[in-house]
Every structure is written in C-alpha cells, then in structure tokens.
Amino acid sequence: MTDTSSSQGIPEPEGHSDLIDTEYEIGQSNVDGNVGPFGFDIHNPVFLISGLTIMAFVFYTLALPDQSGAMFSAMFTFVTTTFDWFFLSVGNIVVLFCLALIVLPVGSVRLGGVDATPDYSYVGWFAMLFAAGMGIGLMFYGVSEPMSHFSSALGGTAVGEDGLRTDWAPLGGAAGNEAEAIRLGMAATIYHWGLHPWAMYAVVALALALFTYNKGLPLTIRSAFYPLLGERVWGWPGHIIDILAVFATLFGLATSLGFGATQAASGLTLLFGSGVAEEGTRGFLGFAFGNTEGSGVADSGGLLVLLITVITAIALISVLRGLDGGVKILSEINMGLAILLLGFVLFVAPTMDILRGFISALGAYLEYLPALANPFGREDTNFVQGWTAFYWAWWISWSPFVGMFIARVSRGRTVREFLICVLLIPSLVCVLWMSVFGGTAIQQFVQDGYTAVVGAPLELKLFEMLAALPLASITSLVGIILVIVFFVTSSDSGSLVIDTITAGGKVDAPMPQRVFWCTFEGAVAIVLLLSAGGLASLQSMVISTGLPFAVVLLALCVCIWMGLRTERAAVKAAPAE
Amino acid sequence: MRRPKGCKRSFKLARPPFNDERGNIKTVFTHLMMPIDLAHTDQQVRATAVAHDMARHYGARLTFVGVTPAEPTSVARTPKEFAEKLSAFAHASGDDAIATHVVQAHDPTVDMDRHLTDAVGELKADLVVMASHIPQKFGFASHGGRLATHTSASILLVRGT
C-alpha cells in the first residue's frame, strides 16, 4: 500500500508562530477520575482551594454578617479612597498602551499564527464581546448614570467646613447651566464606559490570546505571566494568580447575578405585581409572591430565588450546548433585542435631539477627557473616589473573566484588528447607548418636566424612562428579558472560564465540571441574596480585589510587549529559516 | 459456534467483494473511519486492531479522525502539532495507508458528536469503528450511540482495551 496519509480539515495552516519552549505539559498537575458516571479532570490544587475558599467566604458572610459587612466595606472604602490615583493612572496607562499597539508595527502580529483565520464572524464576535463584557451594566446604568451626573453637575459645587467638596459633581460642575450639565454628565458617563474599561479588558484578553494561541501555553491566567515568572508560573505563584481569578470571577458573577435578579424582579413587579390589593389593582405577581404594595421594588425573596433559578437553569442549558450552540446563539439573540430596544427608543424619543446629543456627547468626552482622567490634584473627591475609582476597581476585578472569554473567541485576528474591535467600536456603541437611554431620560426631565426617573430607585430608572414612552408594557418586558438574558450570557461564559482555569487551562475538560460551576454560582447567589446585606458586602470585597489586579494589569502590559516583540521577530525571521 | 434454537441459517456468508443478485461486484465496506482520542491511545488498542483488520479484510480505506480545539491541550500545543501527532500515530500503528483527518472544534467537550457526524458525511465513511466509553468522562449518552442516530454509517463499538 502506498503512503496516502493526509491531513485535512484544518481550515488554514497556522503558519509560523513563536512557541515558548517549556517542559510543562498541559494537564500534568491535573487529577482525573470518575465520581459515579461523572468524570472529572481538575487542576490540583487550584480547583480544590478555589472551591473551599469560596465556601469559606460564603459561610463567614452568613455566620457573621455584621462583622464581615463592616470589614469588607472598610476594605472597599480604603481601596477606593487611598488608591484612587493609582486606579486612574493604571486606567490611563492601559488606554495609551492599547492605542500605541494599534499604530505600532507589532500591531500586525496575528493571534494564532500568521495564517490563522478568525474563528467567528464579526457579528458573532461582537455579540459575545458585549454580552460577556458589560451588557448588564448598560441595562442597569444606561439611564441612571447620565441622570445622576447631570443632576449633580447642575447642582454645582459645595464645600464643607473642612474645605473639601461635599458635592458629587464631576470636575467643577455646571451650576444652573443645563446644556453644560448635560455635556458634562454625558462626558463623565462615557469616561466610565468607554475606552478605559474596554482597554482593561483588552489588555487581559490580548495577553491570554497571545500566550495561548501564539506561544502554545494553556488558556489560563497564569500563562500570561510566563515572560516575568518563567517556569515558576506552573508552581505556587501561578496557582495563586489562578485562584484569585476564579475567586473574583465567581463572586463577581454571583453578586451581579443577585443584583441583576433584583432589577429583573423589580421590573416584573412594576409590570405585573404592583398596585394595591384592596383597590383590586394588584397584579398576579403581587399575589403570587406577596411583594410590593405599590412601590414597584421587589422585596420578595421568593421571586428573586425563582429568577436566579430560572437564569441559572437557562445558563446551564447554554453551557451544555457549548460555545457555538449556546453562548453564541444567546449572545446574538441578546444583541438583536438590544438593537431593537435601542432603535425603538431612538425612534420614539426626539430622534434628532438624541442624535445631536450623541455628537455633542462625543465632543464633550474628548474635551473633558484629559481633566476627567487626571489622577492628581483633583478637587471633585466624591466623584473620583465614589464613581471613577469604584468603576475602575470593578472593571479590573471583572477583567480576568471577561478578558479570558474575549481571548477564547478572538483567535485569528491581528493585534491591530483586535484592539480596534475590542477598544474603539465597543466604546462607540457605549456612547450611543448612553446617549440614547440617558439622553432620553434627561430630555424627559428637562423638556417635559418628567421627574419619575429622578425619583426612582436605581433598578427601576430604566423602566420609569420606558414608561413615559409609547408601548411601555412591551418595551419594559423586552427590557426585563434583556436583563435576564444578559445575565444568562454572563453566567454561562463565566462558568466556561472558571471551568477552564480550574482544569489547568484545558478547554476540553469533562462536561460535569461546567455543570458544577454553573450550579455552584447560582447557589452562592441565592444563599447571599437570602442573607441580609451578604451580596453588598461580598461585592465590596470582590471590587477590592481590583487593587491587586491593577498591578497585574501593568505587569500584563510588560508581558504583552515582550511577547509581541519576540513574536514579530520570529515571524520576520521565519522565511529565512 | 452453536446457533440459538430456532435460528435457521438462511444465507451463505459472503466474502468481500461479493456479487449482488444481478451479478455486480459489491464491496461490504469501502471507507472505515475511526475516531482517535490521542490522549487515551492506550485504551484504544483493541479498537484500532479491529479497525485495521476490518479494513484489510474488506479492502477498504481507513481514516483516523481526531478532534482538537485551537487552544493548547495535553496532546498538542497547536492544531498543527495535533495533526502531526495524529499522522505519526497512524504511521506507528503499522499501516502506511491510513489517512488522517483533523477537525478543529471551538468547544470539543460539547461539539464532539457533531464534528464526528460531519466527518462521517465528509469522508463518506460507511463504517465507524470506535472504542466505547473512552475516556468515560462525559457521563452522558455515548458518542457511538449518537453517531448511529445521526448518520447512515454502520457503527461498531469495541469494548475493552
């Protein structure tokens, strides 16, 4: 018989890339076996320590709610007030670093090798970027944040007895000047949702994609530190990095799941459960769960638990259907619904005003950006510490999860294309979203004197804004579905990420592990929701983890630079070999 | 071998190639496909031997199929390296005529069955020989069962190593 051995099926040859020469074999630290019919293949000790630490923190929070709450809250306040300058500086550095990579020659390096082709189309890719990255935040803060900054800017500045400012206005505020307050409010909002957060995600994602697809290291956070730590990344320094990432991801997801459930429950209650029983106006949810007599805010544990169970169950189905059959499809559905809602609000609101507002907001952002991003000598302490530092810590604590997920779906793009698509385009979309939702709410307040949004609790502001527009019942329902599906897409992609990290970077670990993490996350969220203040205190703790990760971000910039330089040199040298 | 009671021998065992009713020469199987898990080749020795023997016996082509993600795995650090290792495995199994076919999957834990089903169609395989319940990790329906449901190929599951 002749040699007809052939290799087909790989879409394109991967081309030359600069593999790191390491003795480490993926999975060599893993323990595998079966528990009944269910197989497992987990990293030792990352899986065990992560799981046990998470449970220990949950028990601590439940057993000593007051002490733990006070401790985490003090930790959070300390981090955001003492290190506000550091967070702002790190944010600026990563933005400048990413922008530099776009224009520098190393931007031509392709993730996955010179001949790699993208795994996903632009539509699928964008949908997944958004769904994992900040979809839910856009729903939660899309209306409330521009309104808050507008109100505080309009209120002007106030100085306390100690000479420090007591107001929450960004920069110097715009006392009594509505037009300028709108511009400043939008600029401040876009600053928090635009280039800076996406640059933080992009740095983590780029580092992971580069060291996984080009350098051949496992898809886990520690791999990105290989240039700095060398073979030590496979030992305890690497274990600690991975455990921290799992910890931040799981608690980040669980606490957000809790808050998201509160928003969805409040929306549902507003639609179907509010009203007064005696007047016969109480909706069926009010009867079913005994919550909310008129306030519209969900206070029923039963409804919240039901919602988290539903979200977790859908996430579980999505996880079982995998990246293509579950996560991607849900993300695309979500993006479609979000575009519909955005288009509807843009259409029924004063369209030209909103579009003019969009251009004006972009201009205001560029104008105020240097002042807003200045880390030193700021007088608007409340704004810098309470808003910006909070956000930066929040984005950074989420960056291992979102970054790793973005890395997983970004193979085949060049660094330049990757950064333009992960940094610039999402920032623009965020500006549009904030201009439409926040802009509409501000217009309602300024032009029509509609004050319901201003007075509404945070989780209801979106629904109050929609209530003043036509077809409010339908759009509110779409809003609730969006909140729920955004959580599902965060939950399923988060489970994939945690599973991969705790399997030592194996993306083909057994299915029961994903099921375990997805269920575990839902269970933690339910337990925390039912304990008074548990969610808020643990969220404070998670955001505090943003501080060590901020240092990690800077280290990653160095690692990316080192990795890209060797990669480009190797690719250039390849034809001569 | 003793026939069960009541079971009558109604036809002669055909030797490949055999003639159909009109006298045309037919082969029993033309293309055998064997999914290979490179991480557990030690557990597929028996199935590999069966696939070899059947391919020789029927004069059929034999293709080893491997599914890999783009990310580094315990088997290979790149899909290209995976393809090389699968080829090396095919050569090492003693028959130079064995072809290899590599499928790159986004999420192999979930998509394995779909990719194997697609590979059956793409290769026009009429017999799939596979080791059963390896690596016994998925806890759900077997790959062989799903292939039998979703393809028209014959499926031979080989138990034991």
GROMACS .gro file of C-alpha atoms in nm, chain A residues 1 3-10 20 26 34 37 39 41 119-120 212-213 215-217 320-324 408 411 507-511 514, chain B residues 69-74 77-80 83 87 91 95-102 104 106-111 114 123 136-140:
model
   70
    1MET     CA    1   0.000   0.000   0.000
    3ASP     CA    2   0.155   0.625   0.168
    4THR     CA    3  -0.161   0.822   0.128
    5SER     CA    4  -0.154   0.967   0.474
    6SER     CA    5  -0.304   1.310   0.459
    7SER     CA    6  -0.415   1.576   0.699
    8GLN     CA    7  -0.734   1.751   0.605
    9GLY     CA    8  -0.990   1.952   0.793
   10ILE     CA    9  -0.780   2.236   0.942
   20ILE     CA   10   0.757   2.907   2.410
   26ILE     CA   11  -0.088   2.082   2.996
   34ASN     CA   12  -1.488   0.940   3.793
   37PRO     CA   13  -2.097   0.812   3.598
   39GLY     CA   14  -1.590   1.221   3.500
   41ASP     CA   15  -1.027   1.636   3.521
  119ASP     CA   16  -1.299   3.153   1.438
  120TYR     CA   17  -1.606   3.378   1.446
  212THR     CA   18  -0.224   3.071   2.431
  213TYR     CA   19  -0.253   3.083   2.053
  215LYS     CA   20   0.310   3.079   2.242
  216GLY     CA   21   0.131   2.746   2.299
  217LEU     CA   22   0.069   2.787   2.673
  320LEU     CA   23  -2.448   2.214   2.796
  321ARG     CA   24  -2.496   2.330   2.438
  322GLY     CA   25  -2.146   2.475   2.433
  323LEU     CA   26  -1.980   2.783   2.295
  324ASP     CA   27  -2.138   2.772   1.949
  408ARG     CA   28  -1.122   3.245   2.367
  411ARG     CA   29  -0.826   3.380   1.760
  507VAL     CA   30  -1.076   2.361   2.725
  508ASP     CA   31  -1.183   2.001   2.671
  509ALA     CA   32  -1.244   1.912   3.034
  510PRO     CA   33  -1.543   1.691   3.115
  511MET     CA   34  -1.888   1.841   3.098
  514ARG     CA   35  -1.915   2.309   3.386
  646PRO     CA   36  -0.958   2.278   1.992
  647ALA     CA   37  -0.742   2.569   1.875
  648GLU     CA   38  -0.616   2.611   2.230
  649PRO     CA   39  -0.321   2.409   2.356
  650THR     CA   40  -0.422   2.075   2.507
  651SER     CA   41  -0.246   1.795   2.689
  654ARG     CA   42   0.010   2.285   2.174
  655THR     CA   43  -0.125   2.385   1.834
  656PRO     CA   44  -0.373   2.226   1.591
  657LYS     CA   45  -0.083   2.178   1.351
  660ALA     CA   46  -0.229   1.691   1.305
  664SER     CA   47  -0.028   1.126   1.141
  668HIS     CA   48   0.214   0.554   1.081
  672ASP     CA   49  -0.008   0.068   0.813
  673ASP     CA   50   0.117   0.346   0.589
  674ALA     CA   51  -0.211   0.360   0.400
  675ILE     CA   52  -0.406   0.503   0.692
  676ALA     CA   53  -0.518   0.857   0.623
  677THR     CA   54  -0.581   1.114   0.891
  678HIS     CA   55  -0.845   1.382   0.919
  679VAL     CA   56  -0.827   1.660   1.178
  681GLN     CA   57  -1.077   2.187   1.470
  683HIS     CA   58  -1.441   2.558   1.921
  684ASP     CA   59  -1.572   2.357   2.212
  685PRO     CA   60  -1.481   1.988   2.175
  686THR     CA   61  -1.638   1.885   2.505
  687VAL     CA   62  -1.978   1.965   2.360
  688ASP     CA   63  -1.930   1.956   1.986
  691ARG     CA   64  -2.149   1.699   1.576
  700LEU     CA   65  -1.536   1.130   0.433
  713GLN     CA   66  -1.568   0.768   3.046
  714LYS     CA   67  -1.580   1.132   3.141
  715PHE     CA   68  -1.884   1.271   2.983
  716GLY     CA   69  -2.144   1.092   3.184
  717PHE     CA   70  -2.399   1.139   2.910
   0.00000   0.00000   0.00000
